[in-house]
Short mmCIF file of C-alpha atoms in Angstrom, two decimals:
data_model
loop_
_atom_site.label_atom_id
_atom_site.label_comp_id
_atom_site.label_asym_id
_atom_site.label_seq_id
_atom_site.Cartn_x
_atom_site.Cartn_y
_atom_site.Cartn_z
CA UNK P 1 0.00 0.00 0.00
CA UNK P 2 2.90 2.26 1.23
CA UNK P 3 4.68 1.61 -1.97
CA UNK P 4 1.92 2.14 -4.44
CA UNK P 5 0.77 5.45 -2.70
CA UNK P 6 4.83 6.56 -3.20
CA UNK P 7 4.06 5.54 -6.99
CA UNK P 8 1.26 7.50 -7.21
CA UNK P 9 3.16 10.47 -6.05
CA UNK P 10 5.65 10.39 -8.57
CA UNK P 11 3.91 9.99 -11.73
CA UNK P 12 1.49 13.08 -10.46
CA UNK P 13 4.89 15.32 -10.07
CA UNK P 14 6.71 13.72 -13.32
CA UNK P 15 3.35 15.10 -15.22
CA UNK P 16 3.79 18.10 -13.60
CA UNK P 17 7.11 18.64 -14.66
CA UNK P 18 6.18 18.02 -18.18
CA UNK P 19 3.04 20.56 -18.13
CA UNK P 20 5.42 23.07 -16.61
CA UNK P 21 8.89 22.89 -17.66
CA UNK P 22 8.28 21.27 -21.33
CA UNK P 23 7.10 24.69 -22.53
CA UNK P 24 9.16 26.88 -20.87
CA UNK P 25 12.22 25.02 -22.23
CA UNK P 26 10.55 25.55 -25.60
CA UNK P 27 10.24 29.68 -25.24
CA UNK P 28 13.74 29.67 -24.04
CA UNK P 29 14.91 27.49 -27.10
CA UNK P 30 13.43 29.25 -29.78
CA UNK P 31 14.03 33.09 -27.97
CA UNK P 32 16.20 34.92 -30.66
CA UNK P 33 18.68 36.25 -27.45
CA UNK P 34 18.68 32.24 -25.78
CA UNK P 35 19.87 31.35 -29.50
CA UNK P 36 22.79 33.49 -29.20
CA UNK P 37 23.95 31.93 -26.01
CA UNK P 38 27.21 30.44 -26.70
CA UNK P 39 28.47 34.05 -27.09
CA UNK P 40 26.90 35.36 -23.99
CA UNK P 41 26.24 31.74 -21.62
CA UNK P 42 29.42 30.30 -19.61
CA UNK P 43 30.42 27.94 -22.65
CA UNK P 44 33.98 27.47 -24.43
CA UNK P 45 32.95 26.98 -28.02
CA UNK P 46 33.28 29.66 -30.11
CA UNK P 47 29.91 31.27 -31.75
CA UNK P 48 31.78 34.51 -33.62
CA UNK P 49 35.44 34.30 -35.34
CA UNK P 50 37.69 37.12 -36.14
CA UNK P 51 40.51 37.13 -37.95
CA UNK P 52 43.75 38.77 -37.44
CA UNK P 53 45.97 39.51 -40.02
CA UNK P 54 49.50 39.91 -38.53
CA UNK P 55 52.37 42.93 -39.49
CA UNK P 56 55.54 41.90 -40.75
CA UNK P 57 56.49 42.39 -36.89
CA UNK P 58 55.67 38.59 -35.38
CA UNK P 59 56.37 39.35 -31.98
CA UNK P 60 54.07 42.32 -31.46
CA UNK P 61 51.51 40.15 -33.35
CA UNK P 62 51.88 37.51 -30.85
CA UNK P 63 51.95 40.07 -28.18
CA UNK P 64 48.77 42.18 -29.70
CA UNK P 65 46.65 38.88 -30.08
CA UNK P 66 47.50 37.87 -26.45
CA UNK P 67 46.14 41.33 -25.01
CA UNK P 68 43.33 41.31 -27.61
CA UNK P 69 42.19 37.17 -26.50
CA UNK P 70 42.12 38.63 -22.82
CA UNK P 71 40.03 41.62 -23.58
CA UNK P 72 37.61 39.37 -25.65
CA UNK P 73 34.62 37.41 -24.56
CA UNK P 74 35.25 33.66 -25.00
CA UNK P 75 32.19 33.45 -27.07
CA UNK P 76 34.51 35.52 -29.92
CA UNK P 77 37.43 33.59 -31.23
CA UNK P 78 40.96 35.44 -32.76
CA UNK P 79 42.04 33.04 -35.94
CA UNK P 80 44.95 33.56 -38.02
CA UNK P 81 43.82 35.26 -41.36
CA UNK P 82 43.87 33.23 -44.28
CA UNK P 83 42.32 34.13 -47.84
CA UNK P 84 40.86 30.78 -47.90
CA UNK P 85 39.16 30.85 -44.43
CA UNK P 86 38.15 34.56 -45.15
CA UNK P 87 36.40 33.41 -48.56
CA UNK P 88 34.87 31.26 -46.05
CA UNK P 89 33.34 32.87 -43.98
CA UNK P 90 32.87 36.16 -45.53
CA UNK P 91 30.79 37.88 -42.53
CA UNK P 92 33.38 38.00 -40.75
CA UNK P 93 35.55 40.60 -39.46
CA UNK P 94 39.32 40.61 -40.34
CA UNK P 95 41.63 43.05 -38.25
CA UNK P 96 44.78 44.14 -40.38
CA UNK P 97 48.04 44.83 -38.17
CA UNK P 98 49.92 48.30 -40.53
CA UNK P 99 49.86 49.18 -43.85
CA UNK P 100 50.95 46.36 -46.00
CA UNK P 101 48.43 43.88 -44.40
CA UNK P 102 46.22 45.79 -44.88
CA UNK P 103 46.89 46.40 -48.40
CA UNK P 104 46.62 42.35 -48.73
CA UNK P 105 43.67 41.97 -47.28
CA UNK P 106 42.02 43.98 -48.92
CA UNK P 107 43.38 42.79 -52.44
CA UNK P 108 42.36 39.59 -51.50
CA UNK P 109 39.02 39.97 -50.34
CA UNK P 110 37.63 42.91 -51.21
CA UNK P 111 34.02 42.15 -50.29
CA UNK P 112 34.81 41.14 -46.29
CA UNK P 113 34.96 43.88 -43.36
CA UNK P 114 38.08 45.16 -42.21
CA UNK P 115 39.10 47.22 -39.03
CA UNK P 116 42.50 48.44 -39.72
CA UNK P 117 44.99 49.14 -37.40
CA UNK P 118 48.85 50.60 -36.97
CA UNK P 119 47.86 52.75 -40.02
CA UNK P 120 47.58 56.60 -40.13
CA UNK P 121 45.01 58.47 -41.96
CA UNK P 122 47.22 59.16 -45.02
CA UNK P 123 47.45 55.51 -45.81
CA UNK P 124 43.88 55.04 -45.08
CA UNK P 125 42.59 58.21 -47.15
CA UNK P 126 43.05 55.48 -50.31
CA UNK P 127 40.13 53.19 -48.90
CA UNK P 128 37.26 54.82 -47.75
CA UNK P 129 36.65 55.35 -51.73
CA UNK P 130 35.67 52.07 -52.18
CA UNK P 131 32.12 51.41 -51.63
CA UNK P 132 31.84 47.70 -52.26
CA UNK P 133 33.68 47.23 -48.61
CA UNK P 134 32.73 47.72 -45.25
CA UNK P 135 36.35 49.38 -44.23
CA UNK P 136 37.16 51.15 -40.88
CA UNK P 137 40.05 52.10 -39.30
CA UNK P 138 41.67 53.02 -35.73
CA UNK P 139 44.69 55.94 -36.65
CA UNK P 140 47.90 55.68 -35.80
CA UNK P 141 49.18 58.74 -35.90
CA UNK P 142 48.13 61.44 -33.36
CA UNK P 143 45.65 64.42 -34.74
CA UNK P 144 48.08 67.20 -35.75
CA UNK P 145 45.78 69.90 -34.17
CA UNK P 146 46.20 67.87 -30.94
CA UNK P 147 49.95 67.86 -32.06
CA UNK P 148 50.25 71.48 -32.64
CA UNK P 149 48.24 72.46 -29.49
CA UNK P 150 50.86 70.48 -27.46
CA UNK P 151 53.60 72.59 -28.87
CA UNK P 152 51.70 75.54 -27.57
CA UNK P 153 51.20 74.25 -23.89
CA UNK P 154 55.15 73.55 -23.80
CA UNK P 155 55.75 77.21 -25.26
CA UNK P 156 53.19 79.10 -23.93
CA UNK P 157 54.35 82.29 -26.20
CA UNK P 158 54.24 80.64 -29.50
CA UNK P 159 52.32 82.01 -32.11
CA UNK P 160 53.50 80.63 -35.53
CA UNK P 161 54.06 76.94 -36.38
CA UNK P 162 55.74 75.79 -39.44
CA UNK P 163 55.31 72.65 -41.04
CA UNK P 164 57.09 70.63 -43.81
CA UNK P 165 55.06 69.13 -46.84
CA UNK P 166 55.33 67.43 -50.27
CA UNK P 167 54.71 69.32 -53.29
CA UNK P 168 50.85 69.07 -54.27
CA UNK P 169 49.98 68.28 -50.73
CA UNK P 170 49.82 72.02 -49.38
CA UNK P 171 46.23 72.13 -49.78
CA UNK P 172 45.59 69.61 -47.18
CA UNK P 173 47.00 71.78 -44.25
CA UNK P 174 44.24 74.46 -45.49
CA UNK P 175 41.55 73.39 -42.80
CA UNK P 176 44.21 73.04 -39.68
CA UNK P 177 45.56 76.37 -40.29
CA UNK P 178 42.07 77.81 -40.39
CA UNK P 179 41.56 75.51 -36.63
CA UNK P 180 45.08 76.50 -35.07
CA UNK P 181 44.18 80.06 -36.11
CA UNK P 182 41.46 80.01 -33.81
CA UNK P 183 44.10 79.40 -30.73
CA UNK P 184 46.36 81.87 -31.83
CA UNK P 185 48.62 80.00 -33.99
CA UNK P 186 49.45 80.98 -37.46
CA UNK P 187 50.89 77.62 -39.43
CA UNK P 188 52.69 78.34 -42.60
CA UNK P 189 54.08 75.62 -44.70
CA UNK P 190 56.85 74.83 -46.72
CA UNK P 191 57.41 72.71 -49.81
CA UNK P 192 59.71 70.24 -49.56
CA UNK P 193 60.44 69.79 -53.61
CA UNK P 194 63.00 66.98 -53.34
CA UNK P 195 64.96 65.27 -50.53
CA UNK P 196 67.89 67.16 -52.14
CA UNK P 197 66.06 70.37 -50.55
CA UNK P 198 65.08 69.00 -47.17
CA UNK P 199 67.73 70.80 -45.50
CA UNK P 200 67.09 74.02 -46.98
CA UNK P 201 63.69 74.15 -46.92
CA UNK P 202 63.71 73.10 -43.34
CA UNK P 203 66.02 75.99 -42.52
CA UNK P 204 63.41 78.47 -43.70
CA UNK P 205 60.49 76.97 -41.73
CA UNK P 206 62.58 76.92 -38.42
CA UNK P 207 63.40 80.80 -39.27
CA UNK P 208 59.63 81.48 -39.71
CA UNK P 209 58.24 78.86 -37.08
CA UNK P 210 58.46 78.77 -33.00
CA UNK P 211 58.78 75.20 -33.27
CA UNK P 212 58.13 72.81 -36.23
CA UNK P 213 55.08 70.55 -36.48
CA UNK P 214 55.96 66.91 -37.57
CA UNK P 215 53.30 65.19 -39.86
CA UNK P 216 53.55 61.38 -40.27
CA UNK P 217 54.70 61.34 -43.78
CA UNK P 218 57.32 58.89 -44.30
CA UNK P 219 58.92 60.71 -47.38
CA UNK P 220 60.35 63.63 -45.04
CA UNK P 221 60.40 61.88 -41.41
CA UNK P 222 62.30 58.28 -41.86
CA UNK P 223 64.99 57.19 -40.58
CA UNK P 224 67.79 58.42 -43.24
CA UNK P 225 66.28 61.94 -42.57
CA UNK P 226 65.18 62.09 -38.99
CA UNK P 227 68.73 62.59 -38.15
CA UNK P 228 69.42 65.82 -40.44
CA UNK P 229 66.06 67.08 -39.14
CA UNK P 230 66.92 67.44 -35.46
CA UNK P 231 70.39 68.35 -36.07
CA UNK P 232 69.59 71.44 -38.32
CA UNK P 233 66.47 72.31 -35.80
CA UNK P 234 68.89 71.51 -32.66
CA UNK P 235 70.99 74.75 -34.51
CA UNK P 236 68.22 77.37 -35.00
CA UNK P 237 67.45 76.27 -31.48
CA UNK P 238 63.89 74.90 -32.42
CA UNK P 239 62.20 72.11 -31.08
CA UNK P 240 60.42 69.42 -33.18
CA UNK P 241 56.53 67.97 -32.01
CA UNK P 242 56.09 64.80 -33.16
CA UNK P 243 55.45 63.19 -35.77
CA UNK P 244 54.83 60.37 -33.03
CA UNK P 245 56.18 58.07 -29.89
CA UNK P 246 58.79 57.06 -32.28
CA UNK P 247 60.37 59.71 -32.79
CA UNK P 248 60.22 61.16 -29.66
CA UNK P 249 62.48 58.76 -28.61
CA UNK P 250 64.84 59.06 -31.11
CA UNK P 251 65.15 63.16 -30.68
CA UNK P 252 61.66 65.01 -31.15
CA UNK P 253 60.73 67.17 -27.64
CA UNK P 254 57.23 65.92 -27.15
CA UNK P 255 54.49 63.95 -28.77
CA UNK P 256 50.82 62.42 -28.23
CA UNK P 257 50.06 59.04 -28.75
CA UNK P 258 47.62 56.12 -27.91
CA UNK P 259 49.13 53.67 -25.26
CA UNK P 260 48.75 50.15 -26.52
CA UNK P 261 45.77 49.26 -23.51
CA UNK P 262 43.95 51.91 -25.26
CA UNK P 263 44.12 50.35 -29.19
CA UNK P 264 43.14 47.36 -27.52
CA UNK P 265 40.48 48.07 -25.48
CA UNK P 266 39.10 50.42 -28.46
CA UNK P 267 39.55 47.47 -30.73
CA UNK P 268 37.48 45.40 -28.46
CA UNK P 269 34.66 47.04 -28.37
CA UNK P 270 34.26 47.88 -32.37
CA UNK P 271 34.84 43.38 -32.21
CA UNK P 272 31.75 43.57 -29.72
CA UNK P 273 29.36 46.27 -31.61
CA UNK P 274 30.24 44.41 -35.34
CA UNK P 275 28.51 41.17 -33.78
CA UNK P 276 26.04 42.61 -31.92
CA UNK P 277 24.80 45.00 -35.26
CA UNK P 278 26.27 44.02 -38.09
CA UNK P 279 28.05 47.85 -38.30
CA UNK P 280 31.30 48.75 -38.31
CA UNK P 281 32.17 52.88 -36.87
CA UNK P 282 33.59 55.63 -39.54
CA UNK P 283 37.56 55.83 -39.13
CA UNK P 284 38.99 57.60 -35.84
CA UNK P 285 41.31 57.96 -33.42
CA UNK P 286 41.37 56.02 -30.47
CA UNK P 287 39.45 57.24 -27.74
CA UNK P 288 42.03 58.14 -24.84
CA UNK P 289 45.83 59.07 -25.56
CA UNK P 290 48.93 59.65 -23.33
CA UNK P 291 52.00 62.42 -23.85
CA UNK P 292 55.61 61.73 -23.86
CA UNK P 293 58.57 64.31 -23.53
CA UNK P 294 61.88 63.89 -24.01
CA UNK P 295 63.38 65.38 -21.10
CA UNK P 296 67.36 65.38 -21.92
CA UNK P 297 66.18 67.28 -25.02
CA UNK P 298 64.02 69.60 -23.42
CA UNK P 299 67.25 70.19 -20.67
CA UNK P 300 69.84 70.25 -23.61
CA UNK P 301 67.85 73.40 -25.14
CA UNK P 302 66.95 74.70 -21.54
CA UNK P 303 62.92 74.45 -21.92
CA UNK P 304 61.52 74.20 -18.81
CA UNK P 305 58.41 71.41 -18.99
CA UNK P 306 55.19 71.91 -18.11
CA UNK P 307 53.71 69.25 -15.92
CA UNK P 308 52.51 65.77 -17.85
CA UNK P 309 49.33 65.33 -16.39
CA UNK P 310 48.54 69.28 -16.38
CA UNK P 311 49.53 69.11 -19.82
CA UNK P 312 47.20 65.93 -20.79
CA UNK P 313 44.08 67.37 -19.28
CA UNK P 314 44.78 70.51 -20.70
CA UNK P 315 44.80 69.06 -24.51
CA UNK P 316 41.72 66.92 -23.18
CA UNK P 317 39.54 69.99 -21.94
CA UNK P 318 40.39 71.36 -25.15
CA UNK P 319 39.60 68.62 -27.60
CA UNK P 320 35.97 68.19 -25.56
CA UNK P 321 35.34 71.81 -26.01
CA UNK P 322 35.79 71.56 -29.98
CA UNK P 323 33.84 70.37 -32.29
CA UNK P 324 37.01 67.72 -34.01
CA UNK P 325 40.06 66.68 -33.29
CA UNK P 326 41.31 68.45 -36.66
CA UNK P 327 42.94 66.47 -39.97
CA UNK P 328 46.14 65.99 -41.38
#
């Protein structure tokens, strides 16, 4: 009797498990968010893959995708680019590390989306005209207003900037001239014709310019020229901002950049909004960015420097109170 009452008991609550938990495992089955879990639940297995197309540089690849895994969901999975595995798979996002991979890439498949990074906006300018691709990209290179307004809170009395260009590529300076005119800087630039002329034309801007404004255009700052740059602006007592990190370190007084955490952490979350919508953000620069000086350079020409962090939040309180971060 005892036994067959205990019988009784469970086939009542087995049938009202099945009334019960039968359909609500079938709403949570066939819920579009539920269907997404593997990106979102505590599970291993991959549900989104992004590929990563190294530099020619395969320890900071190895070093990038490490910092990139950790700021990453497990539900998203880094892969090595191939063209193959992009043909593939062609929703999916490929990351290009510099100029030449991206170049590839894009050669290769031109129908896939790309975030590009390690590139400035000169070498990106090429891209955005082609409409077939979804293209973005993360700049490199620091905004030369930003640039140019960091020379000014280092020399506080400057008022005229000078700045080196290419023949034919004056015109593009026209709209940060009109912006640093706003703050009280006048920037006037000079035509480099050939690299025979580099030295000479560089003379004149240093007698016109408080300091000179470096621009991240590898024809005029590499590393055969660098060298006759600070030397001949070391003379006229000048001091050179920029063109980046790089060349801070190898003789430029100060520059902007974006630490490494930053790229990363920016890169993660255009990974994160491309699955969730589909969308990729216009170009930019990343969102946060750090300022180095060179201080045996600064002491060597007898510049007193402002404080970093004074300095930083200055360029930031200015940058939030504009309406852009200015062009190249």
């Amino acid at each position: 009797m005892f036994f067959r009452r205990r019988l009784s008991i469970v086939r009542r609550l087995r049938n009202v498990a099945q009334r019960v938990l039968c359909p609500l495992l079938a709403v949570l089955w066939l819920s579009p968010v539920w269907a997404q879990g593997p990106l979102y639940a505590a599970s291993d297995s991959p549900s989104h893959v992004v590929f990563l197309a190294g530099s020619e540089n395969i320890s900071f690849n190895l070093v990038f995708r490490k910092r990139l895994e950790d700021a990453l969901p497990k539900g998203i999975k880094l892969a090595r680019y191939t063209t193959d595995a992009a043909i593939k798979s062609p929703d999916s996002l490929i990351i290009t590390l510099g100029a030449s991979s991206l170049n590839d890439v894009v050669q290769q498949n031109p129908r896939s989306p790309v975030l590009a990074l390690m590139v400035t906006e000169s070498q990106f300018a090429q891209y955005q005209t082609i409409e077939e691709q979804t293209i973005t990209a993360l700049y490199l290179n620091p905004p030369l207003k930003r640039q140019a307004l960091l020379g000014q809170q280092i020399l506080p009395q400057a008022t005229q900037v000078a700045l080196l260009a290419r023949a034919g590529d004056e015109q593009q300076f026209r709209e940060l001239a009109e912006e640093l005119a706003r703050y009280g800087l006048e920037l006037r630039v000079f035509t480099v014709d050939n690299p025979q002329s580099l030295v000479s034309t560089l003379s004149r801007a240093l007698n016109f310019g408080d300091f000179l404004l470096g621009t991240p255009d590898p024809e005029i700052y590499n590393r055969q020229t660098i060298k006759h740059i600070l030397l001949t602006t070391y003379r006229h007592n000048r001091i050179l901002i920029g063109p980046e990190r790089a060349f801070v370190q190898a003789g430029a007084l100060a520059s902007t950049y974006a630490p490494t955490d930053t790229i990363v952490t920016d890169t993660a979350q255009i990974i994160l909004e491309y699955v969730r919508s589909g969308q990729l953000p216009r170009a930019h620069y990343p969102d946060d960015f750090a300022v180095l000086f060179n201080e045996q350079v600064a002491r060597s020409l007898n510049i007193p420097l402002p404080d970093r962090d004074s300095v930083l939040q200055a360029l930031k309180r200015l940058e939030s109170s504009s309406t852009g971060v200015g062009n190249e």
